[in-house]
XYZ file of C-alpha atoms in Angstrom:
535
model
C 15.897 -8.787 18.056
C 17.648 -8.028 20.698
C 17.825 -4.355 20.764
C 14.417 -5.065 21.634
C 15.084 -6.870 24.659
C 17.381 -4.723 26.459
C 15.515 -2.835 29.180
C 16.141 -3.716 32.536
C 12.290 -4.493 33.445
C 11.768 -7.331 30.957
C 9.721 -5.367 28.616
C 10.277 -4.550 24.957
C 8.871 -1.224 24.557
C 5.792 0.647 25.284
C 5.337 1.083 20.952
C 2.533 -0.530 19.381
C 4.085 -0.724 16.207
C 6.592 -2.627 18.036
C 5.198 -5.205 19.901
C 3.523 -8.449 19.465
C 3.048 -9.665 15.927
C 4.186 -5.677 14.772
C 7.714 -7.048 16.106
C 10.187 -7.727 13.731
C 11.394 -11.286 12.594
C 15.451 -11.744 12.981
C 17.098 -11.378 9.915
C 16.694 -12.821 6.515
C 16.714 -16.730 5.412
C 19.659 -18.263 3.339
C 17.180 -20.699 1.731
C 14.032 -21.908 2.080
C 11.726 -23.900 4.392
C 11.192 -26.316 1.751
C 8.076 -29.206 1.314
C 5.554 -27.291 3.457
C 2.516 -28.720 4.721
C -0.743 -28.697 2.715
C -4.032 -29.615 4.373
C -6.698 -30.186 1.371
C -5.750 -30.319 -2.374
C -3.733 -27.191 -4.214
C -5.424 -26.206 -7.163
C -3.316 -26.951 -10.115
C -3.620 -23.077 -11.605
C -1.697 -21.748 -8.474
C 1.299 -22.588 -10.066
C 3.568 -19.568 -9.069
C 4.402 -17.525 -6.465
C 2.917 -15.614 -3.314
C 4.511 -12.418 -1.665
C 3.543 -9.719 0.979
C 6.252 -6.968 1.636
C 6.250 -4.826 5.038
C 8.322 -3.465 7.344
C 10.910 -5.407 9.287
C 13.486 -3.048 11.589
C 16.974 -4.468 10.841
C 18.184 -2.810 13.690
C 17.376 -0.494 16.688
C 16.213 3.118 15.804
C 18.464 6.210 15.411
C 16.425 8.084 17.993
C 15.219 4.432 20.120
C 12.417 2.308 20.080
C 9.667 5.080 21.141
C 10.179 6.978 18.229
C 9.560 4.280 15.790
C 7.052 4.036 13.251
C 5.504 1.232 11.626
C 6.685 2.649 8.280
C 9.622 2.655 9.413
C 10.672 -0.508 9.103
C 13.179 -2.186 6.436
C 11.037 -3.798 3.465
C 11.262 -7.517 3.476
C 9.413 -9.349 1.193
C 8.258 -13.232 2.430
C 7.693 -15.514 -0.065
C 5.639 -18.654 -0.707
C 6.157 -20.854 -3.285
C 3.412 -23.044 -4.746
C 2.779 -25.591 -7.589
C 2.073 -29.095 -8.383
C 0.465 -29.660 -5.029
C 3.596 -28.442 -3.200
C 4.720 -25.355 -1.489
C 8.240 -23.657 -0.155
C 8.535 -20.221 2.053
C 11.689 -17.552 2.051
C 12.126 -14.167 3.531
C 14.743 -11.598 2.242
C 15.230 -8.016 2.789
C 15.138 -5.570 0.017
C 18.811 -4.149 0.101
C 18.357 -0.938 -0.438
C 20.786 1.891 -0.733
C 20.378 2.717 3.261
C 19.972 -0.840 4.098
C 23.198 -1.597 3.160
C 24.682 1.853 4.526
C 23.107 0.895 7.429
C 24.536 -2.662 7.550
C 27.933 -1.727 6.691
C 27.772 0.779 9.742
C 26.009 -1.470 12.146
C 23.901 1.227 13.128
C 20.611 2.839 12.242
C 21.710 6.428 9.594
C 18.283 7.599 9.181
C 15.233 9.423 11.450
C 11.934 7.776 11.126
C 8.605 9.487 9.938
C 7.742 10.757 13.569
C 11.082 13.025 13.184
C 11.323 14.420 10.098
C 12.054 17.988 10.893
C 15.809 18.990 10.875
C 17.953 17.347 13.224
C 21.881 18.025 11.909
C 23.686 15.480 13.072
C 21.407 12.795 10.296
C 20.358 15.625 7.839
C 23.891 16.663 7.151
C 25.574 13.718 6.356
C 22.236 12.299 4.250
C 22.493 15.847 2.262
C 25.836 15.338 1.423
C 25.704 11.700 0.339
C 22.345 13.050 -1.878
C 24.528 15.557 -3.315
C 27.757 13.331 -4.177
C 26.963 9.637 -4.901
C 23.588 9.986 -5.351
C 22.875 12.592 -7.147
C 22.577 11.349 -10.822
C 19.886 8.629 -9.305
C 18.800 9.403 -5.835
C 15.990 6.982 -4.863
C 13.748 9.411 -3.610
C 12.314 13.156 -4.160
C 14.400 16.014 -3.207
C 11.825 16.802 0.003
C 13.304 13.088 1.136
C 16.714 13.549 2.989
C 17.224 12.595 6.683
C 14.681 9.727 6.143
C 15.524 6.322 4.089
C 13.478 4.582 1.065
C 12.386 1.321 2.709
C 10.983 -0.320 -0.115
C 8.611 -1.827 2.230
C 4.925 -0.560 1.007
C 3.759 -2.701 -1.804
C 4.978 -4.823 -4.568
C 3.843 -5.035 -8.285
C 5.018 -7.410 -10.986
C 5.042 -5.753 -14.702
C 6.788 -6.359 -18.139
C 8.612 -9.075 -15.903
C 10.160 -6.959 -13.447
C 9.429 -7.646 -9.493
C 9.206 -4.394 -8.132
C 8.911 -3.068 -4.474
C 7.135 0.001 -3.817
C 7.995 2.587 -1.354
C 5.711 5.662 -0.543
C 7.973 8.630 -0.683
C 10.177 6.840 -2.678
C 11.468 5.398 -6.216
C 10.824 1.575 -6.991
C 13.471 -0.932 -6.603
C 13.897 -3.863 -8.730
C 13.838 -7.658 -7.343
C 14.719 -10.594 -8.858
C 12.060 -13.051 -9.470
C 13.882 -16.353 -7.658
C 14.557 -17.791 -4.331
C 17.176 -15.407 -3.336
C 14.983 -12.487 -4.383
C 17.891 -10.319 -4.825
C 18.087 -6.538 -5.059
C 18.941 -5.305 -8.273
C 19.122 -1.845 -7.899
C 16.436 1.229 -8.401
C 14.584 0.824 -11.371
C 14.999 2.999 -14.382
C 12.768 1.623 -16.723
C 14.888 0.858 -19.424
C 16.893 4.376 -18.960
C 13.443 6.199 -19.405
C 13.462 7.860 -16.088
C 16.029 10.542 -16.291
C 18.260 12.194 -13.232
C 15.208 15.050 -13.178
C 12.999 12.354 -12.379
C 14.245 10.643 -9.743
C 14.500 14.061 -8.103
C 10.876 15.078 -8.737
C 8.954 12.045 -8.063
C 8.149 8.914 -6.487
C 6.662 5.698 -7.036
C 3.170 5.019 -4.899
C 2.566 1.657 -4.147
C -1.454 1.138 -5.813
C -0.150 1.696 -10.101
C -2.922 0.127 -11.922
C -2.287 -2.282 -14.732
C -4.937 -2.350 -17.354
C -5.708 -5.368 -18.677
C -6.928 -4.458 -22.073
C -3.632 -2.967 -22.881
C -1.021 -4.234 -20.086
C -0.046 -0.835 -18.735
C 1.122 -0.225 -15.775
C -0.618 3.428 -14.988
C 1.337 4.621 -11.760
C 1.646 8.400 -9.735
C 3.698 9.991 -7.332
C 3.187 13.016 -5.218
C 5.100 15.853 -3.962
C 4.550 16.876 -0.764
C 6.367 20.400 -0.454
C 4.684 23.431 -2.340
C 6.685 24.879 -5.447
C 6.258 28.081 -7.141
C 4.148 31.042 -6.232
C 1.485 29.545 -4.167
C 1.595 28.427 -0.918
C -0.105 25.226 -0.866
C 0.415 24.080 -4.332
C 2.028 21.340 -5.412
C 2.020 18.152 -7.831
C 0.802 14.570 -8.904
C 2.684 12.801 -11.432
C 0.286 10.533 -13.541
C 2.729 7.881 -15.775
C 2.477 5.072 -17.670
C 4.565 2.059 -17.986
C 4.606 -0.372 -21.369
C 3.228 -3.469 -21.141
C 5.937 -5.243 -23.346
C 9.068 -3.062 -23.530
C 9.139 -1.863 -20.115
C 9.639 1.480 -20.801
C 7.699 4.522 -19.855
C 5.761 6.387 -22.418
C 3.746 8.724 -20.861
C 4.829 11.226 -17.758
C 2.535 14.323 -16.518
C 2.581 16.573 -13.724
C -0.741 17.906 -12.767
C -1.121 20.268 -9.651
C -3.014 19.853 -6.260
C -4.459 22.702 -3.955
C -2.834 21.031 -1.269
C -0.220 18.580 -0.149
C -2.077 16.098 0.228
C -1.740 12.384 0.628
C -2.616 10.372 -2.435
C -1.990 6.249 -1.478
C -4.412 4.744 -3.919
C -5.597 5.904 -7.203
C -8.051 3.982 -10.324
C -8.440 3.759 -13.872
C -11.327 3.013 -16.430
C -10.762 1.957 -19.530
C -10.061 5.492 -20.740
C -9.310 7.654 -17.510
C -7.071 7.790 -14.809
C -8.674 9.069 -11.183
C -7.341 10.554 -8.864
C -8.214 11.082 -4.856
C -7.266 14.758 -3.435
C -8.387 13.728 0.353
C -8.278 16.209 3.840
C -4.939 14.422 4.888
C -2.560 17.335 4.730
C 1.123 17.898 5.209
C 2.212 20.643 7.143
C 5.669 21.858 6.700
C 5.778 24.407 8.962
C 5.188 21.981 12.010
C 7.423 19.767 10.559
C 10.203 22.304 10.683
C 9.149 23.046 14.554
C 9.169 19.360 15.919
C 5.667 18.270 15.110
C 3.440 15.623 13.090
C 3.390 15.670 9.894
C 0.188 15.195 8.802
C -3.393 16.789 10.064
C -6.536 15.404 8.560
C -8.498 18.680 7.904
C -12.336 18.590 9.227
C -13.560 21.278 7.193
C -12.178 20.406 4.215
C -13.484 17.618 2.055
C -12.982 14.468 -0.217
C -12.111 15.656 -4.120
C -12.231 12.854 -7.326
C -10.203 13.836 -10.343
C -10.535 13.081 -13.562
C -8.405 13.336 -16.538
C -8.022 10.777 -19.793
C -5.036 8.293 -19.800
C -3.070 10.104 -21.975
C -4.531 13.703 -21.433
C -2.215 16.797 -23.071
C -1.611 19.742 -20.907
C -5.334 21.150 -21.084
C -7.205 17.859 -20.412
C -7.745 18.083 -16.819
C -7.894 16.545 -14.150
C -11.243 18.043 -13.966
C -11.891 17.886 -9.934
C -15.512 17.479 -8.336
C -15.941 18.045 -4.686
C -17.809 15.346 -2.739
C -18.652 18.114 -0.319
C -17.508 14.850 2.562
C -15.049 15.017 4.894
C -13.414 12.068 4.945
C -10.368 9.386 3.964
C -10.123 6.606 1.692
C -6.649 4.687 1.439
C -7.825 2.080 -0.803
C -9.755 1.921 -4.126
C -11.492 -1.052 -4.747
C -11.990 -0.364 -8.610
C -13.450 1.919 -11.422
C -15.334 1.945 -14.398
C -16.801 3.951 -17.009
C -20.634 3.388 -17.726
C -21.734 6.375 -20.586
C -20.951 9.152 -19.294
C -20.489 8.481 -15.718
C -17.306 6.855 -13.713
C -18.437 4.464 -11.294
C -15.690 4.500 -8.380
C -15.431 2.037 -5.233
C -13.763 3.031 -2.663
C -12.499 2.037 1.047
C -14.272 4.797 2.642
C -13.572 6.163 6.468
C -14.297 9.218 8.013
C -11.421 10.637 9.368
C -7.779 9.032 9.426
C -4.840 9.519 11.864
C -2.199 8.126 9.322
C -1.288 5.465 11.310
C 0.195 7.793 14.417
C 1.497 10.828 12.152
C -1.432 13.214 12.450
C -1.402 16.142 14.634
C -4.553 15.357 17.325
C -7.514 17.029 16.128
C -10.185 16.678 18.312
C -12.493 19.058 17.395
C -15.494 19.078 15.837
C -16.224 20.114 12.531
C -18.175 23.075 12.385
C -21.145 21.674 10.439
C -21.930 17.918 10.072
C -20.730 16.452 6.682
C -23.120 14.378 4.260
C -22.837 10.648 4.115
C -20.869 9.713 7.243
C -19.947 6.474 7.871
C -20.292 6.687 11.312
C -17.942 3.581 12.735
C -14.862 5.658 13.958
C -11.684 7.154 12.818
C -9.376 4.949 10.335
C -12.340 2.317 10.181
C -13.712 1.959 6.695
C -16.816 0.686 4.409
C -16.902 -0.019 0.979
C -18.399 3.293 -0.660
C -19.845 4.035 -4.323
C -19.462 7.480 -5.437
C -21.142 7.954 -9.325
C -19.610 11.066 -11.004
C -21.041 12.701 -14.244
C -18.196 13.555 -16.544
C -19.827 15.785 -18.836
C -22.062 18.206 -16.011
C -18.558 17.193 -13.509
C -20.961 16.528 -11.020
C -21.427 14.147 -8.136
C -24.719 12.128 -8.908
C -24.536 9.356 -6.259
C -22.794 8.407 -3.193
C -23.821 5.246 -1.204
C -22.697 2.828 0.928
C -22.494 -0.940 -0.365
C -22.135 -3.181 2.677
C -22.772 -3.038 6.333
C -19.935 -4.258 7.231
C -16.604 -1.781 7.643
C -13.524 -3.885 5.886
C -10.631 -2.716 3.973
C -7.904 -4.216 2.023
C -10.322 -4.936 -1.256
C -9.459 -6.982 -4.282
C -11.380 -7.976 -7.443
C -10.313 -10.414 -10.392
C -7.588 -8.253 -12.066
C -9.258 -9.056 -15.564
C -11.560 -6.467 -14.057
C -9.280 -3.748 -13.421
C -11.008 -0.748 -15.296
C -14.157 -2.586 -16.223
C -17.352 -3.197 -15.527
C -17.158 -6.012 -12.457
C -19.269 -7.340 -10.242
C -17.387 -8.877 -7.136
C -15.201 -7.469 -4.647
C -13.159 -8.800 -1.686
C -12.539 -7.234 1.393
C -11.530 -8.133 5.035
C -13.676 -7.231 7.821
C -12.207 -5.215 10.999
C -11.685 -7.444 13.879
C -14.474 -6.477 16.702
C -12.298 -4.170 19.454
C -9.136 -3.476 17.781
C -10.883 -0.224 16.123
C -8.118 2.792 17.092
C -8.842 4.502 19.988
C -4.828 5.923 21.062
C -3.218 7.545 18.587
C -0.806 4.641 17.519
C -3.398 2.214 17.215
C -3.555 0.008 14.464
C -6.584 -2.251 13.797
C -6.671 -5.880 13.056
C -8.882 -8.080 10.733
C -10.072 -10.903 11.109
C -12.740 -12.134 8.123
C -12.628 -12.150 4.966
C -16.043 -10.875 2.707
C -17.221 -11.312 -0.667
C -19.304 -8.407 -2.154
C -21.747 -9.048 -4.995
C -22.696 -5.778 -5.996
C -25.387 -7.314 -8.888
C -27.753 -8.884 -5.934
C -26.079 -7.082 -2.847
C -25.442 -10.121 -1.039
C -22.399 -10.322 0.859
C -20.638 -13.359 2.131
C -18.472 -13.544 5.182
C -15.643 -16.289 6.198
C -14.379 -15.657 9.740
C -10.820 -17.053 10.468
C -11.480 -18.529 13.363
C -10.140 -17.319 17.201
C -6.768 -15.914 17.378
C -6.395 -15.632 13.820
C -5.790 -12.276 11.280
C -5.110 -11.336 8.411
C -4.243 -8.035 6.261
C -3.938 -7.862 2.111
C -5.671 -10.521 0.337
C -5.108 -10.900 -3.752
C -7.225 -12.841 -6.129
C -5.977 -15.898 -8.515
C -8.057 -16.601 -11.492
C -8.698 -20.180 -12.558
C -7.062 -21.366 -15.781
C -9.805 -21.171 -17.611
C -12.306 -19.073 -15.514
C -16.021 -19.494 -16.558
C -17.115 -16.675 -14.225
C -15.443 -13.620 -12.711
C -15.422 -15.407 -9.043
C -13.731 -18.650 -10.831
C -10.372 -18.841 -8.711
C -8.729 -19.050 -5.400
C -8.882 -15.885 -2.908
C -5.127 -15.805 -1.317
C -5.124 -14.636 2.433
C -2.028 -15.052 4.606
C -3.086 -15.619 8.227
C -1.084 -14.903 11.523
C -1.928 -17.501 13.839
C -1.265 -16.281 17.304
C -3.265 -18.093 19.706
C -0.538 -20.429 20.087
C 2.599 -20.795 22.538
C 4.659 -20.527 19.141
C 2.915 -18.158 16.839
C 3.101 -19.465 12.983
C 1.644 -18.658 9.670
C -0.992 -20.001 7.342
C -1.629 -19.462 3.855
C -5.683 -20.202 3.152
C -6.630 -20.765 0.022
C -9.937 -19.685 -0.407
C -12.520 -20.791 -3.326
C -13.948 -17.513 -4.465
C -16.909 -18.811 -5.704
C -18.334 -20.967 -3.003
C -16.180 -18.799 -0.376
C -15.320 -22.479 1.267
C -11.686 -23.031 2.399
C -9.604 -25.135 -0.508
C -6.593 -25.830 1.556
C -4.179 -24.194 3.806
C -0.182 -24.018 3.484
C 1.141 -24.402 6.690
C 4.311 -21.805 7.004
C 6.442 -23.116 10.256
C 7.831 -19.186 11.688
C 5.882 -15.984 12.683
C 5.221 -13.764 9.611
C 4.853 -10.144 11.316
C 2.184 -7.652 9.876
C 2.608 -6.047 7.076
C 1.329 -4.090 4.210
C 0.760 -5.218 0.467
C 1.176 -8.395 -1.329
C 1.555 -9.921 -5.045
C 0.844 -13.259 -7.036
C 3.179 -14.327 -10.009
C 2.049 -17.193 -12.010
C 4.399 -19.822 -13.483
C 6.358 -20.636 -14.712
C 8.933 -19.884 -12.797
C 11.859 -21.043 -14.421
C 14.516 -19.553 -12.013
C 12.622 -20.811 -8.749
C 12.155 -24.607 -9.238
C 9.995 -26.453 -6.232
């Protein structure tokens, strides 16, 4: 863009999350790259479509480039196309409320996450607005003002709605087509009400269980309410599988205000992850970060049943480990004990919004990982639900990787494969605002521990990976591992989608996309057919 280009000395700007492949792509597409190249043979079940959503600056920052944060970013949502052994690619923005505001102005309205304490000349005019035409259906939590819903975090298809997922923020509806247009914030077939939308907000890891087709979602508030200090909520909802609609809404409360990106289900329970990542409000009020990752305090797991009344939990057990895990890999009940994989690290900076902490911790804590801040390993942790005890915490590969996926037939079950991709070797953070990059992809058998890895190649990443079943899967690893790859070795970068089979972990094909794809966060597969979005 070109607000990136402006300073006199050549350079775009001394911000990570800026530069290189973190650089934003101009604008959206009017159609579609059509007829893209396939090297190997499609598999005739990926018949449907593939989409990662992440953050894509529509136009220079209210407070400049050096203030930016990754999360920043508008949501836009890139899009390939695939069946019948041929593939098309699109990119669109999701038009949210502020995107537009922000279009129609031709200038950035909002402060990013790295300013979030009061500054009047943006909190004002966002207050008002939240208080006039927003106010029966604001699409995000009252602690949510001077800052915009990006829609940019995550994206989750359910009771055939598209929808994109924003952290602090309600979910807004897409339409499943070429155009992906933005329909509006979702309402669930009128069963969020004006309180809701005011309370809570949508995270971007809802679970849907495939037993019943669920979508099991919660929200957090960050800002205490009532008496005590630190306080505050999770909501814990459930959306129906065939009308839409939700059925099931609970507030349960949190010691602290803490970050809650992931969460799991078995096929009974919902569980929850109360981690040391803490906002502070006070130092948000004075200028500062928001966040501070806590070394004395530790990991908690809740527990509650999937429909629990007001005096079923969650029933919380302490880990008694100090440390972070963003992203679960996948739960299950076995007896009496929940059996929860995790993305395990020992200490996060949230990406640049932690205050620097660099003390020790007063006493070592058990079962370190011991690879470096924000760099994480799958993890086991076995919880007794009848003593609410820990009973076993181990690591299950060697390898650090995040980003982990399993067959979503699996979802709540017994399982025994993962997917994961491995950190690339020297991108581990270091500065503050460093954000790693990944380069492998693993497979995780936890029934004989082996673990297979398939390396990209040089000058090649990657970031969310999703699993495709076969038609008519004889195994749990029958299907097609998904993993869109930033090729950037090259004069031009591009982007490749590999299809990889997830049984023999050999490369299928690869669907050449002709543009740079910049980083981003989490993606989604839709199987056909797709009626509105013909090849």
């Amino acid at each position: 863009p070109s607000w990136l280009e402006r300073r006199g000395d050549g350079a775009w700007t001394t911000n990570p999350a800026l530069k290189g492949n973190f650089a934003p792509v101009v604008g959206a597409m009017e159609g579609e790259v059509r007829d893209l190249r396939i090297d190997g043979a499609l598999p005739a079940c990926v018949d449907g479509v593939f989409m990662r959503n992440g953050p894509n600056a529509a136009r220079e920052p209210a407070l400049g480039a050096e203030r930016y944060h990754w999360f920043d970013g508008d949501g836009m949502v890139h899009a390939v196309r695939l069946g019948g052994g041929r593939g098309s690619y699109t990119r669109k923005y999701v038009e949210t409320r502020a995107f537009k505001r922000e279009e129609k102005a031709n200038e950035a309205l909002y402060t990013g996450l790295r300013d979030i304490n009061p500054i009047w000349r943006y909190l004002l005019p966002r207050l008002v607005e939240k208080m006039t035409v927003d106010v029966m259906q604001p699409d995000s939590p009252f602690w949510v003002i001077q800052s915009k819903n990006t829609a940019s975090n995550g994206l989750t298809y359910h009771a055939g709605r598209l929808l994109a997922t924003y952290e602090s923020g309600s979910a807004y509806e897409l339409e499943l087509g070429p155009t992906l247009a933005t329909k509006g914030v979702c309402n669930f077939n009128g069963t969020f009400s004006t309180k809701d939308f005011w309370l809570d907000n949508m995270s971007a890891h809802g679970k849907i269980c495939p037993r019943t087709g669920e979508l099991i979602y919660i929200g957090y508030n960050l800002i205490a309410i009532g008496d005590k200090q630190n306080e505050t909520t999770v909501t814990v909802g459930i959306i129906d599988g065939e009308t839409g609609g939700r059925t099931y809404r609970r507030e349960v409360k949190v010691e602290r205000p803490s970050m809650q990106h992931d969460m799991a289900i078995t096929s009974t329970k919902t569980v929850l992850l109360d981690g040391p990542l803490v906002f502070d409000l006070p130092r948000v009020i004075d200028g500062g970060l928001p966040f501070s990752f806590e070394k004395e305090l530790t990991m908690r797991v809740g527990f509650m049943p999937r429909r629990a009344r007001d005096n079923e939990g969650p029933y919380w057990i302490d880990t008694k480990e100090t440390c972070f895990a963003y992203h679960v890999v996948n739960a299950y009940d076995e007896g009496s004990r929940i059996v929860l994989d995790v993305c395990k690290s020992d200490e996060t900076n949230a990406l640049g919004m932690c205050q620097q902490n660099d003390s020790p911790r007063s006493s070592p804590t058990s079962n370190p990982v011991n690879a470096g801040r924000d760099v994480a390993a799958l993890w086991r942790w076995e919880i007794d639900t009848e003593t609410k005890t820990l009973v076993s915490s181990r690591r299950m590969c060697d390898q650090t990787s995040d980003f982990p996926c399993i067959n979503r037939a699996y979802v709540g079950l017994k399982y025994r494969y993962a997917y994961s991709v491995a950190y690339k070797e020297g991108t581990e953070p270091k500065e503050r605002m460093d954000i790693p990059a990944f380069d492998a992809v693993l497979k995780h058998d936890f029934e004989t521990g082996e673990v297979v890895r398939y390396d990209l190649g040089d000058g090649k990443t990657c970031g969310d990976i999703i699993f495709v079943s076969s038609d008519s899967p004889e195994s749990e690893d029958d299907g097609y591992l998904l993993v869109l790859t930033h090729v950037l070795n090259e004069e031009e970068p591009r982007t490749e989608l590999l299809l990889l089979n997830a049984r023999t972990f050999a490369k299928q094909c690869v669907v050449h996309v002709p543009v740079r794809v910049p980083y981003g966060f989490h993606c989604e597969y839709v199987p056909g057919p797709l009626r509105n979005w013909p090849l």
